PDB file of C-alpha atoms in Angstrom:
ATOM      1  CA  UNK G 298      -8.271  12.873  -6.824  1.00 45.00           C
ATOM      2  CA  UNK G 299      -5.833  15.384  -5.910  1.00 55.00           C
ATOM      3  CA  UNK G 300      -2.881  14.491  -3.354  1.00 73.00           C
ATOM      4  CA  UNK G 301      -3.004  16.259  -0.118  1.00 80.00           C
ATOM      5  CA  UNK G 302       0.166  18.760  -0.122  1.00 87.00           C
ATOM      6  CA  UNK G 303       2.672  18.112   2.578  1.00 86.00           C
ATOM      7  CA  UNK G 304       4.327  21.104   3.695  1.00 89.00           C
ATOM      8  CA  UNK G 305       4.375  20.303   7.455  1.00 89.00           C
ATOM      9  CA  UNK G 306       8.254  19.216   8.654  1.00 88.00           C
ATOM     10  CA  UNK G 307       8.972  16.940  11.287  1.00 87.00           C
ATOM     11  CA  UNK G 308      12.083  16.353  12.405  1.00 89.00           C
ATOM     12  CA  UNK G 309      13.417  13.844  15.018  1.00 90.00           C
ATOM     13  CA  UNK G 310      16.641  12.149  16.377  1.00 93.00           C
ATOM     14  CA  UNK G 311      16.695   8.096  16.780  1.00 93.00           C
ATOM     15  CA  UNK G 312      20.126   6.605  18.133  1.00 95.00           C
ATOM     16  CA  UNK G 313      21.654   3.836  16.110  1.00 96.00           C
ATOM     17  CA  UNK G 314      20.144   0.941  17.734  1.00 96.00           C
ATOM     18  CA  UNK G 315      16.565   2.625  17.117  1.00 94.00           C
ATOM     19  CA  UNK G 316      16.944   3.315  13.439  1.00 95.00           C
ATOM     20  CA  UNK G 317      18.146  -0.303  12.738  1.00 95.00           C
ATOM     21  CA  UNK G 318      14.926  -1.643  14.908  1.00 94.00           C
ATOM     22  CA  UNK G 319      12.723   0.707  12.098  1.00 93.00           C
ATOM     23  CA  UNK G 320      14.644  -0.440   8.878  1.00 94.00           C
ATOM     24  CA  UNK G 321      14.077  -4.121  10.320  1.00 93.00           C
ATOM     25  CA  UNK G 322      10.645  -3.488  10.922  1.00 89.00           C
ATOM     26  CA  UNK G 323      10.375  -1.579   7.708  1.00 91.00           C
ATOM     27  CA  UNK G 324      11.910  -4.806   5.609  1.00 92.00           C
ATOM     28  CA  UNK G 325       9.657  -6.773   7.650  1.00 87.00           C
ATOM     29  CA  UNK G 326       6.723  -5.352   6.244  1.00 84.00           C
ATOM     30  CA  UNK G 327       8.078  -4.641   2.846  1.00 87.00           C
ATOM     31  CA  UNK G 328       8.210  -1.254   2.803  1.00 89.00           C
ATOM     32  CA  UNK G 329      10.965   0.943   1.512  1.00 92.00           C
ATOM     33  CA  UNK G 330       9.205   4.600   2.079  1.00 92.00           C
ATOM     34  CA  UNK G 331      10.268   5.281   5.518  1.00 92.00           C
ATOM     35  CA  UNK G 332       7.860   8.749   5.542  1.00 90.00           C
ATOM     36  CA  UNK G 333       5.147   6.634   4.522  1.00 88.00           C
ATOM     37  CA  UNK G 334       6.133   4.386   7.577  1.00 90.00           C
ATOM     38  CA  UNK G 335       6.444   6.870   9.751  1.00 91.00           C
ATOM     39  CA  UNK G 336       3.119   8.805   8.667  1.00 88.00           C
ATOM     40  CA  UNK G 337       1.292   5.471   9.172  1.00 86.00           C
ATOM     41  CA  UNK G 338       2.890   5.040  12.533  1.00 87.00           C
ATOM     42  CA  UNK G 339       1.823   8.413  13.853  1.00 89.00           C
ATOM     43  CA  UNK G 340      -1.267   8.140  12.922  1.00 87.00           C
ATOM     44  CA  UNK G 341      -2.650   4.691  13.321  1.00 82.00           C
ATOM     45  CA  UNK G 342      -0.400   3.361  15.938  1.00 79.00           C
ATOM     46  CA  UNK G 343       0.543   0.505  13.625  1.00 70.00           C
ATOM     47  CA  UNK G 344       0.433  -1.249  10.401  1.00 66.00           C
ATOM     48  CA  UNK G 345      -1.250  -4.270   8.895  1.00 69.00           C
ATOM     49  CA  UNK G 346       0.543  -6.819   6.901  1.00 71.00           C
ATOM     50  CA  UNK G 347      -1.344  -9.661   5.429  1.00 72.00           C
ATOM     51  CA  UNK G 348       0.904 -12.253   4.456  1.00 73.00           C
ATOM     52  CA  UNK G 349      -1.236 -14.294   1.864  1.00 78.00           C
ATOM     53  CA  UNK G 350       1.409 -16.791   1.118  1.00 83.00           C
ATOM     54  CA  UNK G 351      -1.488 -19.249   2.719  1.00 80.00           C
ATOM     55  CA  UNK G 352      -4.226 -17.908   1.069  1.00 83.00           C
ATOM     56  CA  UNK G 353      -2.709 -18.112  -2.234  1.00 85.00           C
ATOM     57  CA  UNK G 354      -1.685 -21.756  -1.247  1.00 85.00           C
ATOM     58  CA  UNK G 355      -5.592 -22.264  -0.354  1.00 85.00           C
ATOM     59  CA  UNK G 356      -6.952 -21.110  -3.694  1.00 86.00           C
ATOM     60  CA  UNK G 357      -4.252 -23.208  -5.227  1.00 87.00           C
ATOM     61  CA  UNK G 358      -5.662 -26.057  -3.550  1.00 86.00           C
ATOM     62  CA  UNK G 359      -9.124 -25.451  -3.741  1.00 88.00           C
ATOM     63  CA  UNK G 360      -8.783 -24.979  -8.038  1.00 88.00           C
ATOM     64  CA  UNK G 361      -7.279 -28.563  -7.850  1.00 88.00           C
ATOM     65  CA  UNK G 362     -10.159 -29.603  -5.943  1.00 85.00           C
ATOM     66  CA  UNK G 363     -12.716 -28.099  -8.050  1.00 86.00           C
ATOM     67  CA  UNK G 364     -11.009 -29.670 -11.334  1.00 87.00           C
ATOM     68  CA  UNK G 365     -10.977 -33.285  -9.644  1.00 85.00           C
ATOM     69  CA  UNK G 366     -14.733 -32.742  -8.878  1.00 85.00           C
ATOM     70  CA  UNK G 367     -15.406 -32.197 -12.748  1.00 86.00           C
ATOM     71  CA  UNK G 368     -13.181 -34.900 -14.430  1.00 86.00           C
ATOM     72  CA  UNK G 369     -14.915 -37.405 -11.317  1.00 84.00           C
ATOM     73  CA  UNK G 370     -18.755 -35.626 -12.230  1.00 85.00           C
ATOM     74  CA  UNK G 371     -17.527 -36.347 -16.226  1.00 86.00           C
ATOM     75  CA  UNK G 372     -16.443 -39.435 -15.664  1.00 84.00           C
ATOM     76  CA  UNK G 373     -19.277 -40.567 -14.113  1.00 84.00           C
ATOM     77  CA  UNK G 374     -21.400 -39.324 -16.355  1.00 85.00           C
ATOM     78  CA  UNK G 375     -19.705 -40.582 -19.428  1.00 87.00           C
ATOM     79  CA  UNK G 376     -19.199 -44.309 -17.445  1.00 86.00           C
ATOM     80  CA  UNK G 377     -22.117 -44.095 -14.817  1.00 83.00           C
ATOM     81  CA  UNK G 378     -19.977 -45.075 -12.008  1.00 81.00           C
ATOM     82  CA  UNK G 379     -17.570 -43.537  -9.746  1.00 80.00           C
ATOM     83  CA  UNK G 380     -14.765 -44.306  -8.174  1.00 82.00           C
ATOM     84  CA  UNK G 381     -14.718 -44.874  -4.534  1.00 83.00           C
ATOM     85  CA  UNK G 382     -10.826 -43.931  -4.195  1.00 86.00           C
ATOM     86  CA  UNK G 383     -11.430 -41.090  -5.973  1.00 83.00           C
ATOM     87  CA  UNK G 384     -14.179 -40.020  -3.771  1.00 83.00           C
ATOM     88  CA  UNK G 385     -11.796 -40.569  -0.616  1.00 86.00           C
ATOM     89  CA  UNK G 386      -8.742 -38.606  -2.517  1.00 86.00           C
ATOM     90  CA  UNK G 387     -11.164 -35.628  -2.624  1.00 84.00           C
ATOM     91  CA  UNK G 388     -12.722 -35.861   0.843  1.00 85.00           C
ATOM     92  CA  UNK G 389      -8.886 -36.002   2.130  1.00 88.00           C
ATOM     93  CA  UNK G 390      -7.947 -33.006   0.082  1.00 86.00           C
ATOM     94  CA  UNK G 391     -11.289 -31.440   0.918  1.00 87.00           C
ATOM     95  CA  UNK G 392     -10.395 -32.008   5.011  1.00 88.00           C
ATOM     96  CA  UNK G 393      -6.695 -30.395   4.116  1.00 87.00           C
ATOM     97  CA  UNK G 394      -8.302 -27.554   2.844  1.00 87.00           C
ATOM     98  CA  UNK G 395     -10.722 -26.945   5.805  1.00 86.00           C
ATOM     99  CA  UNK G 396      -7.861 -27.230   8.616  1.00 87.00           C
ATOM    100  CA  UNK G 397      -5.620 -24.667   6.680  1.00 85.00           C
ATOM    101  CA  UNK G 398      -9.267 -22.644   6.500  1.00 86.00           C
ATOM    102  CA  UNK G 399      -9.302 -23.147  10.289  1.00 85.00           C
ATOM    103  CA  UNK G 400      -5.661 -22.179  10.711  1.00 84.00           C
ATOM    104  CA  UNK G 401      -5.713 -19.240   8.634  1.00 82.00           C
ATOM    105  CA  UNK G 402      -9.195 -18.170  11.084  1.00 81.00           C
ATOM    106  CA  UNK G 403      -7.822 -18.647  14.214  1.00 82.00           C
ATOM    107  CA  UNK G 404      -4.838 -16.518  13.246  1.00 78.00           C
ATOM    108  CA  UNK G 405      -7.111 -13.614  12.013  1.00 75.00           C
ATOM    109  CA  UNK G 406      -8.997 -13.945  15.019  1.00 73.00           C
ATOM    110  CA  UNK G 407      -6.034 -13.467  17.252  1.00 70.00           C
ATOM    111  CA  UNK G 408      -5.109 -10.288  15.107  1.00 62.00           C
ATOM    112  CA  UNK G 409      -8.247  -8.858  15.788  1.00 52.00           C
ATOM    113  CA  UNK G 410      -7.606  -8.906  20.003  1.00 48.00           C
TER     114      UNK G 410
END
């Protein structure tokens, strides 16, 4: 894939106040190429940032989940019984998991306006 070559100059003036909004903004977002920024800007109108600090949190969860299922599924099997605490643990962490799904929705969804 070859790059695109940039050999179009733009230059423009921001006062103080107006380059420390952009370097917040910038930070913000993570991102330390200020062309890049200002390319994206110009073009799009804005930029997406996904901060998947929750999702990561939700896949964290849901693996703990998943690994209580098979020791309770082994356990039965090996004892053929089940506990009924351990049942309720998982239905609790289970309900956790689909609030923070709902959460994490609603939030997407009021991106998307």
């Amino acid at each position: 894939m070859s790059r695109e070559r940039r050999n179009v100059r733009v230059h423009m003036l921001l006062s103080e106040q107006e380059a420390n909004i952009i370097r917040e903004r910038m930070a913000e977002l993570g991102i330390v190429n200020q062309s890049a920024y200002f390319r994206k800007m110009a073009i799009d109108g804005y930029i997406v940032f996904l901060d998947m600090d929750e999702i990561r949190e939700l896949t964290r969860l849901i693996n703990i989940c998943s690994n209580n299922l098979n020791q309770y599924v082994k356990r039965a099997n090996e004892t053929g019984s089940i506990y009924e605490t351990d049942i309720e643990d998982l239905r609790e962490r289970m309900d956790s998991i689909r609030d923070q799904v709902r959460k994490i929705l609603l939030e997407f969804s009021n991106f998307s306006q």
